[in-house]
Amino acid sequence: MTSQPRLAILGLGSMTGAILTGLLAASVTTPDRISATTRSADSAQERAAKHGVTVHSSEEDPDANLTAVREADVVLLGVKPKDIVATARQIAPALRPETVVVSVAAGVRAETIAAALPAGQPLVRTMPNTPLTVGCGVVGVAPAAGVTEEQRALVESLFSGSGLVVPVTEEQLSAVVAAAGSAPAYVFLLAEAIAAHAGHLGLPPQAAEAMAAATVKGAGTMLVQGEERAETLRRAVMSPNGTTERAVATLQEGGFERLVAEAMDAAAARDREMGEELAG
Ligand SMILES: NC(=O)c1ccc[n+]([C@@H]2O[C@H](COP(=O)([O-])OP(=O)(O)OC[C@H]3O[C@@H](n4cnc5c(N)ncnc54)[C@H](OP(=O)(O)O)[C@@H]3O)[C@@H](O)[C@H]2O)c1
């Protein structure tokens, strides 16, 4: 295969849009080697204009998914978890035996998807997060049985220009959901809370939001530079008897770590629960 894979994206929405933005920015492949689909014609038009790739809708062409996958080296399944099995079943007759099917869906187990595909079709489950859009994402990659080393490397290459690729087992994907897939929302919630209360403390709303965003970015950048671990960086801000020490004590006395752990447990549990619900 050439170094630039042909890619079909079924369900070009928020998540696969983030992946697409990241892989085009990293020149993993070119727009002319990508064919994408959506359900509605309006979405297709909007997404084609946004990403500069061909997008057909299943509303206008019921065979759009089938057509998209015929020449593909990799098929990204980007529809909602409840639609994964029907989509896999629909494209099964058009898949070439060596085409790698990649799911980004939370919850839906490899065995559930594999049962809808031709026997032995290479299948990889992944759990990405949306910061892939800005080259700072995370993706857990769990190949199902029968995926060759070359196919695994091909799938990882789709993401490696736009984020941290973490090889995991399928059992570990619920933890990746909790720690990465869903986690940008926890950080956004923190930014919302900081900005909202900065407003109450007297800052204009626009300045408060800009300040919260810049602080999250700055702290995140210090962390990923990796010179110091999070705890060391935190302690460096906490002068004895200073403002940060009092703020952090308030968070910890209020159960901050416990709440984060409970939120992550809830995300992981929901992922496993979806696996049960969608097992058929
Ligand atoms: N959002 C996240 O942060 C995140 C993180 C990790 C994993 N995921 C996973 O990513 C997947 C998509 O989530 P999302 O948030 O990106 O949802 P989304 O923005 O709603 O995207 C879903 C896409 O699927 C399209 N679609 C629906 N039925 C279709 C069909 N039959 N044929 C072709 N396209 C079809 C939709 O088209 P229309 O726009 O026309 O309806 C839409 O473009 C889910 O499985 C989710 O578990 C999401």
mmCIF file of C-alpha atoms and ligand atoms in Angstrom:
data_model
loop_
_atom_site.group_PDB
_atom_site.id
_atom_site.type_symbol
_atom_site.label_atom_id
_atom_site.label_comp_id
_atom_site.label_asym_id
_atom_site.label_seq_id
_atom_site.Cartn_x
_atom_site.Cartn_y
_atom_site.Cartn_z
ATOM 1 C CA MET A 1 0.000 0.000 0.000
ATOM 2 C CA THR A 2 1.139 3.593 -0.627
ATOM 3 C CA SER A 3 2.048 5.705 2.372
ATOM 4 C CA GLN A 4 -1.176 7.713 1.956
ATOM 5 C CA PRO A 5 -4.168 5.545 2.799
ATOM 6 C CA ARG A 6 -7.600 5.797 1.204
ATOM 7 C CA LEU A 7 -10.033 6.515 3.967
ATOM 8 C CA ALA A 8 -13.806 6.208 4.260
ATOM 9 C CA ILE A 9 -15.435 8.082 7.139
ATOM 10 C CA LEU A 10 -18.969 6.915 7.812
ATOM 11 C CA GLY A 11 -20.652 9.554 9.962
ATOM 12 C CA LEU A 12 -18.536 12.671 9.625
ATOM 13 C CA GLY A 13 -19.595 14.330 12.891
ATOM 14 C CA SER A 14 -17.862 15.946 15.886
ATOM 15 C CA MET A 15 -15.483 13.118 16.714
ATOM 16 C CA THR A 16 -14.508 11.993 13.232
ATOM 17 C CA GLY A 17 -14.382 15.688 12.206
ATOM 18 C CA ALA A 18 -11.739 16.188 14.920
ATOM 19 C CA ILE A 19 -9.825 13.137 13.693
ATOM 20 C CA LEU A 20 -10.064 14.336 10.089
ATOM 21 C CA THR A 21 -8.843 17.847 10.943
ATOM 22 C CA GLY A 22 -5.905 16.349 12.817
ATOM 23 C CA LEU A 23 -4.887 13.870 10.139
ATOM 24 C CA LEU A 24 -5.127 16.407 7.316
ATOM 25 C CA ALA A 25 -3.060 18.901 9.337
ATOM 26 C CA ALA A 26 -0.477 16.164 9.870
ATOM 27 C CA SER A 27 -0.570 15.262 6.097
ATOM 28 C CA VAL A 28 -1.370 11.605 6.878
ATOM 29 C CA THR A 29 -3.407 11.548 3.679
ATOM 30 C CA THR A 30 -4.912 14.001 1.198
ATOM 31 C CA PRO A 31 -8.539 15.195 0.874
ATOM 32 C CA ASP A 32 -8.934 13.502 -2.534
ATOM 33 C CA ARG A 33 -8.270 10.099 -0.886
ATOM 34 C CA ILE A 34 -11.109 10.550 1.593
ATOM 35 C CA SER A 35 -14.793 9.844 1.077
ATOM 36 C CA ALA A 36 -17.163 10.623 3.902
ATOM 37 C CA THR A 37 -20.857 10.268 4.648
ATOM 38 C CA THR A 38 -23.519 11.750 6.902
ATOM 39 C CA ARG A 39 -27.171 10.925 7.375
ATOM 40 C CA SER A 40 -28.701 14.251 6.264
ATOM 41 C CA ALA A 41 -28.019 16.217 3.084
ATOM 42 C CA ASP A 42 -27.640 19.444 5.095
ATOM 43 C CA SER A 43 -24.881 17.924 7.254
ATOM 44 C CA ALA A 44 -23.144 16.560 4.154
ATOM 45 C CA GLN A 45 -23.040 20.003 2.586
ATOM 46 C CA GLU A 46 -21.882 21.689 5.761
ATOM 47 C CA ARG A 47 -19.147 19.094 6.486
ATOM 48 C CA ALA A 48 -17.875 19.088 2.891
ATOM 49 C CA ALA A 49 -17.477 22.882 3.054
ATOM 50 C CA LYS A 50 -15.790 22.702 6.461
ATOM 51 C CA HIS A 51 -13.262 19.952 5.710
ATOM 52 C CA GLY A 52 -12.799 20.172 1.921
ATOM 53 C CA VAL A 53 -13.569 16.479 1.347
ATOM 54 C CA THR A 54 -16.325 14.696 -0.598
ATOM 55 C CA VAL A 55 -19.335 13.968 1.618
ATOM 56 C CA HIS A 56 -22.471 12.114 0.519
ATOM 57 C CA SER A 57 -25.592 11.673 2.627
ATOM 58 C CA SER A 58 -27.515 8.455 3.129
ATOM 59 C CA GLU A 59 -30.668 10.613 2.941
ATOM 60 C CA GLU A 60 -29.953 11.461 -0.713
ATOM 61 C CA ASP A 61 -28.200 8.219 -1.618
ATOM 62 C CA PRO A 62 -29.127 5.165 0.490
ATOM 63 C CA ASP A 63 -25.970 3.419 -0.853
ATOM 64 C CA ALA A 64 -23.624 6.274 0.142
ATOM 65 C CA ASN A 65 -21.913 4.192 2.848
ATOM 66 C CA LEU A 66 -21.438 1.223 0.526
ATOM 67 C CA THR A 67 -19.940 3.405 -2.211
ATOM 68 C CA ALA A 68 -17.628 5.162 0.260
ATOM 69 C CA VAL A 69 -16.017 1.948 1.530
ATOM 70 C CA ARG A 70 -15.413 0.113 -1.772
ATOM 71 C CA GLU A 71 -11.892 1.470 -2.412
ATOM 72 C CA ALA A 72 -10.963 2.245 1.186
ATOM 73 C CA ASP A 73 -7.888 0.952 3.011
ATOM 74 C CA VAL A 74 -9.415 2.074 6.308
ATOM 75 C CA VAL A 75 -13.078 2.623 7.212
ATOM 76 C CA LEU A 76 -13.755 4.843 10.227
ATOM 77 C CA LEU A 77 -17.127 4.057 11.806
ATOM 78 C CA GLY A 78 -18.140 7.434 13.272
ATOM 79 C CA VAL A 79 -21.880 6.991 13.770
ATOM 80 C CA LYS A 80 -23.481 6.915 17.215
ATOM 81 C CA PRO A 81 -23.061 3.691 19.191
ATOM 82 C CA LYS A 82 -26.688 2.658 18.598
ATOM 83 C CA ASP A 83 -26.130 2.859 14.803
ATOM 84 C CA ILE A 84 -22.776 1.012 14.650
ATOM 85 C CA VAL A 85 -24.103 -2.512 14.096
ATOM 86 C CA ALA A 86 -26.585 -1.483 11.381
ATOM 87 C CA THR A 87 -23.869 0.475 9.578
ATOM 88 C CA ALA A 88 -21.386 -2.416 9.821
ATOM 89 C CA ARG A 89 -24.021 -4.792 8.492
ATOM 90 C CA GLN A 90 -24.844 -2.421 5.631
ATOM 91 C CA ILE A 91 -21.248 -2.057 4.398
ATOM 92 C CA ALA A 92 -20.260 -5.714 4.872
ATOM 93 C CA PRO A 93 -20.878 -6.748 1.219
ATOM 94 C CA ALA A 94 -18.710 -3.895 -0.131
ATOM 95 C CA LEU A 95 -15.640 -4.380 2.072
ATOM 96 C CA ARG A 96 -12.412 -5.767 0.616
ATOM 97 C CA PRO A 97 -10.913 -8.485 2.863
ATOM 98 C CA GLU A 98 -7.845 -6.359 3.721
ATOM 99 C CA THR A 99 -9.791 -3.166 4.566
ATOM 100 C CA VAL A 100 -9.377 -2.272 8.235
ATOM 101 C CA VAL A 101 -12.582 -1.231 10.013
ATOM 102 C CA VAL A 102 -11.994 1.198 12.886
ATOM 103 C CA SER A 103 -14.674 2.007 15.451
ATOM 104 C CA VAL A 104 -14.519 5.179 17.546
ATOM 105 C CA ALA A 105 -17.763 4.314 19.352
ATOM 106 C CA ALA A 106 -17.967 4.198 23.108
ATOM 107 C CA GLY A 107 -19.295 0.946 24.515
ATOM 108 C CA VAL A 108 -19.842 -1.205 21.460
ATOM 109 C CA ARG A 109 -17.669 -4.313 21.865
ATOM 110 C CA ALA A 110 -15.448 -5.658 19.126
ATOM 111 C CA GLU A 111 -17.307 -8.988 19.157
ATOM 112 C CA THR A 112 -20.611 -7.137 18.586
ATOM 113 C CA ILE A 113 -19.216 -5.241 15.581
ATOM 114 C CA ALA A 114 -17.336 -8.288 14.241
ATOM 115 C CA ALA A 115 -20.570 -10.290 14.181
ATOM 116 C CA ALA A 116 -21.987 -7.764 11.680
ATOM 117 C CA LEU A 117 -18.895 -7.843 9.422
ATOM 118 C CA PRO A 118 -17.567 -10.573 7.110
ATOM 119 C CA ALA A 119 -15.700 -13.263 9.075
ATOM 120 C CA GLY A 120 -12.068 -12.290 9.668
ATOM 121 C CA GLN A 121 -12.470 -8.616 8.661
ATOM 122 C CA PRO A 122 -9.654 -6.657 10.366
ATOM 123 C CA LEU A 123 -11.215 -4.578 13.165
ATOM 124 C CA VAL A 124 -9.723 -2.056 15.589
ATOM 125 C CA ARG A 125 -11.572 -0.372 18.441
ATOM 126 C CA THR A 126 -10.350 3.072 19.398
ATOM 127 C CA MET A 127 -11.300 5.672 21.975
ATOM 128 C CA PRO A 128 -10.257 9.150 20.853
ATOM 129 C CA ASN A 129 -10.957 12.586 22.278
ATOM 130 C CA THR A 130 -11.842 15.820 20.488
ATOM 131 C CA PRO A 131 -8.587 17.751 21.226
ATOM 132 C CA LEU A 132 -7.234 15.749 18.255
ATOM 133 C CA THR A 133 -8.610 18.737 16.306
ATOM 134 C CA VAL A 134 -5.829 20.916 17.665
ATOM 135 C CA GLY A 135 -3.068 18.332 17.552
ATOM 136 C CA CYS A 136 -3.262 17.626 21.306
ATOM 137 C CA GLY A 137 -5.620 14.644 21.439
ATOM 138 C CA VAL A 138 -5.439 11.237 23.011
ATOM 139 C CA VAL A 139 -6.502 7.944 21.486
ATOM 140 C CA GLY A 140 -6.537 4.466 22.971
ATOM 141 C CA VAL A 141 -6.103 1.828 20.258
ATOM 142 C CA ALA A 142 -7.204 -1.770 20.825
ATOM 143 C CA PRO A 143 -6.829 -4.114 17.830
ATOM 144 C CA ALA A 144 -9.206 -7.071 17.763
ATOM 145 C CA ALA A 145 -7.964 -10.576 16.984
ATOM 146 C CA GLY A 146 -6.440 -11.090 13.541
ATOM 147 C CA VAL A 147 -5.184 -7.533 12.973
ATOM 148 C CA THR A 148 -1.654 -7.615 11.537
ATOM 149 C CA GLU A 149 1.197 -5.490 12.844
ATOM 150 C CA GLU A 150 1.105 -3.482 9.593
ATOM 151 C CA GLN A 151 -2.647 -2.823 9.949
ATOM 152 C CA ARG A 152 -2.234 -1.758 13.576
ATOM 153 C CA ALA A 153 0.570 0.628 12.554
ATOM 154 C CA LEU A 154 -1.628 1.997 9.745
ATOM 155 C CA VAL A 155 -4.442 2.802 12.195
ATOM 156 C CA GLU A 156 -2.046 4.368 14.703
ATOM 157 C CA SER A 157 -0.579 6.513 11.908
ATOM 158 C CA LEU A 158 -3.997 8.127 11.375
ATOM 159 C CA PHE A 159 -3.785 9.589 14.871
ATOM 160 C CA SER A 160 -0.095 9.956 15.649
ATOM 161 C CA GLY A 161 0.261 13.383 14.016
ATOM 162 C CA SER A 162 -2.512 14.833 16.123
ATOM 163 C CA GLY A 163 -2.137 13.339 19.539
ATOM 164 C CA LEU A 164 -0.893 10.766 21.961
ATOM 165 C CA VAL A 165 -1.521 7.190 20.794
ATOM 166 C CA VAL A 166 -1.869 4.709 23.658
ATOM 167 C CA PRO A 167 -1.954 0.987 22.791
ATOM 168 C CA VAL A 168 -4.445 -0.743 25.110
ATOM 169 C CA THR A 169 -6.451 -3.926 25.406
ATOM 170 C CA GLU A 170 -10.178 -3.838 24.748
ATOM 171 C CA GLU A 171 -10.821 -4.299 28.503
ATOM 172 C CA GLN A 172 -8.867 -1.087 29.164
ATOM 173 C CA LEU A 173 -10.993 1.012 26.797
ATOM 174 C CA SER A 174 -13.565 1.844 29.526
ATOM 175 C CA ALA A 175 -10.717 3.404 31.501
ATOM 176 C CA VAL A 176 -9.637 5.342 28.393
ATOM 177 C CA VAL A 177 -13.230 6.620 28.060
ATOM 178 C CA ALA A 178 -13.078 7.867 31.667
ATOM 179 C CA ALA A 179 -9.557 9.304 31.500
ATOM 180 C CA ALA A 180 -9.485 10.730 27.957
ATOM 181 C CA GLY A 181 -12.606 10.280 25.765
ATOM 182 C CA SER A 182 -14.950 12.035 28.197
ATOM 183 C CA ALA A 183 -12.280 13.969 30.098
ATOM 184 C CA PRO A 184 -12.102 17.145 27.962
ATOM 185 C CA ALA A 185 -15.639 17.827 29.242
ATOM 186 C CA TYR A 186 -14.413 17.768 32.871
ATOM 187 C CA VAL A 187 -11.750 20.341 31.973
ATOM 188 C CA PHE A 188 -14.278 22.482 30.096
ATOM 189 C CA LEU A 189 -16.570 22.306 33.124
ATOM 190 C CA LEU A 190 -13.725 23.538 35.322
ATOM 191 C CA ALA A 191 -13.082 26.397 32.865
ATOM 192 C CA GLU A 192 -16.812 27.257 32.897
ATOM 193 C CA ALA A 193 -16.863 27.297 36.698
ATOM 194 C CA ILE A 194 -13.723 29.468 36.940
ATOM 195 C CA ALA A 195 -15.045 31.930 34.361
ATOM 196 C CA ALA A 196 -18.516 32.120 35.915
ATOM 197 C CA HIS A 197 -17.199 32.808 39.378
ATOM 198 C CA ALA A 198 -14.556 35.252 38.133
ATOM 199 C CA GLY A 199 -17.565 37.211 36.859
ATOM 200 C CA HIS A 200 -19.102 37.151 40.356
ATOM 201 C CA LEU A 201 -15.777 38.340 41.786
ATOM 202 C CA GLY A 202 -15.982 41.414 39.576
ATOM 203 C CA LEU A 203 -14.275 40.619 36.260
ATOM 204 C CA PRO A 204 -16.065 41.362 32.957
ATOM 205 C CA PRO A 205 -17.438 38.097 31.432
ATOM 206 C CA GLN A 206 -15.234 38.227 28.320
ATOM 207 C CA ALA A 207 -12.055 38.764 30.312
ATOM 208 C CA ALA A 208 -13.116 36.033 32.766
ATOM 209 C CA GLU A 209 -13.607 33.480 29.960
ATOM 210 C CA ALA A 210 -10.368 34.438 28.237
ATOM 211 C CA MET A 211 -8.512 34.156 31.547
ATOM 212 C CA ALA A 212 -9.962 30.702 32.307
ATOM 213 C CA ALA A 213 -9.097 29.458 28.800
ATOM 214 C CA ALA A 214 -5.541 30.808 28.925
ATOM 215 C CA THR A 215 -5.017 29.328 32.396
ATOM 216 C CA VAL A 216 -6.188 25.854 31.312
ATOM 217 C CA LYS A 217 -3.967 26.070 28.228
ATOM 218 C CA GLY A 218 -0.968 27.297 30.202
ATOM 219 C CA ALA A 219 -1.297 24.647 32.904
ATOM 220 C CA GLY A 220 -1.842 21.931 30.266
ATOM 221 C CA THR A 221 1.213 23.045 28.312
ATOM 222 C CA MET A 222 3.385 22.941 31.449
ATOM 223 C CA LEU A 223 2.107 19.435 32.150
ATOM 224 C CA VAL A 224 2.708 17.986 28.687
ATOM 225 C CA GLN A 225 6.195 19.481 28.554
ATOM 226 C CA GLY A 226 6.771 16.837 31.186
ATOM 227 C CA GLU A 227 9.593 18.453 33.119
ATOM 228 C CA GLU A 228 7.607 18.216 36.340
ATOM 229 C CA ARG A 229 4.692 16.027 37.381
ATOM 230 C CA ALA A 230 1.269 17.540 38.160
ATOM 231 C CA GLU A 231 1.710 17.354 41.920
ATOM 232 C CA THR A 232 5.073 19.166 41.791
ATOM 233 C CA LEU A 233 3.650 21.870 39.530
ATOM 234 C CA ARG A 234 0.690 22.295 41.888
ATOM 235 C CA ARG A 235 2.886 22.547 44.977
ATOM 236 C CA ALA A 236 5.035 25.156 43.225
ATOM 237 C CA VAL A 237 1.973 27.452 43.074
ATOM 238 C CA MET A 238 1.110 26.872 46.753
ATOM 239 C CA SER A 239 3.161 29.227 48.935
ATOM 240 C CA PRO A 240 2.748 28.449 52.638
ATOM 241 C CA ASN A 241 -0.271 30.273 54.053
ATOM 242 C CA GLY A 242 -0.897 31.813 50.616
ATOM 243 C CA THR A 243 -3.978 32.153 48.452
ATOM 244 C CA THR A 244 -3.524 28.924 46.437
ATOM 245 C CA GLU A 245 -2.923 26.840 49.539
ATOM 246 C CA ARG A 246 -6.251 28.019 50.922
ATOM 247 C CA ALA A 247 -8.063 27.453 47.598
ATOM 248 C CA VAL A 248 -6.663 23.927 47.146
ATOM 249 C CA ALA A 249 -7.501 23.047 50.766
ATOM 250 C CA THR A 250 -11.081 24.194 50.103
ATOM 251 C CA LEU A 251 -11.276 21.969 47.010
ATOM 252 C CA GLN A 252 -9.816 18.968 48.818
ATOM 253 C CA GLU A 253 -11.968 19.395 51.933
ATOM 254 C CA GLY A 254 -14.979 19.594 49.610
ATOM 255 C CA GLY A 255 -14.092 16.199 48.138
ATOM 256 C CA PHE A 256 -12.586 17.275 44.809
ATOM 257 C CA GLU A 257 -10.522 14.093 44.245
ATOM 258 C CA ARG A 258 -13.397 11.864 45.375
ATOM 259 C CA LEU A 259 -15.783 13.617 42.970
ATOM 260 C CA VAL A 260 -13.370 13.251 40.045
ATOM 261 C CA ALA A 261 -12.975 9.549 40.857
ATOM 262 C CA GLU A 262 -16.770 9.128 41.059
ATOM 263 C CA ALA A 263 -17.217 10.925 37.727
ATOM 264 C CA MET A 264 -14.635 8.669 36.076
ATOM 265 C CA ASP A 265 -16.242 5.561 37.593
ATOM 266 C CA ALA A 266 -19.588 6.758 36.201
ATOM 267 C CA ALA A 267 -18.131 7.204 32.694
ATOM 268 C CA ALA A 268 -16.424 3.789 32.742
ATOM 269 C CA ALA A 269 -19.576 2.118 34.104
ATOM 270 C CA ARG A 270 -21.720 3.744 31.405
ATOM 271 C CA ASP A 271 -19.267 2.513 28.757
ATOM 272 C CA ARG A 272 -19.572 -1.071 30.048
ATOM 273 C CA GLU A 273 -23.361 -0.711 30.369
ATOM 274 C CA MET A 274 -23.564 0.438 26.721
ATOM 275 C CA GLY A 275 -21.544 -2.641 25.792
ATOM 276 C CA GLU A 276 -24.262 -4.788 27.418
ATOM 277 C CA GLU A 277 -27.151 -2.818 25.882
ATOM 278 C CA LEU A 278 -25.706 -2.922 22.378
ATOM 279 C CA ALA A 279 -24.539 -6.538 22.501
ATOM 280 C CA GLY A 280 -27.719 -7.473 20.682
HETATM 281 N N1 LIG B 1 -17.922 13.477 20.850
HETATM 282 C C1 LIG B 1 -16.899 12.955 21.527
HETATM 283 O O1 LIG B 1 -16.179 13.654 22.253
HETATM 284 C C2 LIG B 1 -16.555 11.488 21.377
HETATM 285 C C3 LIG B 1 -15.426 10.987 22.057
HETATM 286 C C4 LIG B 1 -15.083 9.621 21.860
HETATM 287 C C5 LIG B 1 -15.874 8.816 21.043
HETATM 288 N N2 LIG B 1 -16.979 9.349 20.433
HETATM 289 C C6 LIG B 1 -17.787 8.460 19.569
HETATM 290 O O2 LIG B 1 -17.918 9.059 18.305
HETATM 291 C C7 LIG B 1 -19.146 8.616 17.709
HETATM 292 C C8 LIG B 1 -19.875 9.808 17.132
HETATM 293 O O3 LIG B 1 -20.153 10.740 18.160
HETATM 294 P P1 LIG B 1 -20.236 12.290 17.821
HETATM 295 O O4 LIG B 1 -20.299 12.989 19.116
HETATM 296 O O5 LIG B 1 -19.173 12.660 16.829
HETATM 297 O O6 LIG B 1 -21.677 12.344 17.105
HETATM 298 P P2 LIG B 1 -22.206 13.269 15.904
HETATM 299 O O7 LIG B 1 -21.476 14.558 15.870
HETATM 300 O O8 LIG B 1 -23.695 13.281 16.001
HETATM 301 O O9 LIG B 1 -21.796 12.446 14.589
HETATM 302 C C9 LIG B 1 -22.511 11.331 14.128
HETATM 303 C C10 LIG B 1 -22.481 11.400 12.623
HETATM 304 O O10 LIG B 1 -23.071 10.194 12.114
HETATM 305 C C11 LIG B 1 -23.888 10.571 10.990
HETATM 306 N N3 LIG B 1 -24.811 9.477 10.711
HETATM 307 C C12 LIG B 1 -25.869 9.026 11.437
HETATM 308 N N4 LIG B 1 -26.446 7.973 10.825
HETATM 309 C C13 LIG B 1 -25.725 7.744 9.678
HETATM 310 C C14 LIG B 1 -25.811 6.823 8.612
HETATM 311 N N5 LIG B 1 -26.752 5.872 8.584
HETATM 312 N N6 LIG B 1 -24.904 6.895 7.596
HETATM 313 C C15 LIG B 1 -23.930 7.832 7.599
HETATM 314 N N7 LIG B 1 -23.795 8.744 8.582
HETATM 315 C C16 LIG B 1 -24.681 8.699 9.595
HETATM 316 C C17 LIG B 1 -24.509 11.859 11.434
HETATM 317 O O11 LIG B 1 -25.059 12.558 10.337
HETATM 318 P P3 LIG B 1 -26.127 13.784 10.556
HETATM 319 O O12 LIG B 1 -25.300 14.949 11.041
HETATM 320 O O13 LIG B 1 -26.697 14.014 9.223
HETATM 321 O O14 LIG B 1 -27.121 13.293 11.580
HETATM 322 C C18 LIG B 1 -23.273 12.556 12.037
HETATM 323 O O15 LIG B 1 -22.504 13.134 10.997
HETATM 324 C C19 LIG B 1 -19.940 7.906 18.773
HETATM 325 O O16 LIG B 1 -19.920 6.513 18.496
HETATM 326 C C20 LIG B 1 -19.210 8.237 20.063
HETATM 327 O O17 LIG B 1 -19.272 7.176 20.999
HETATM 328 C C21 LIG B 1 -17.328 10.656 20.573
#
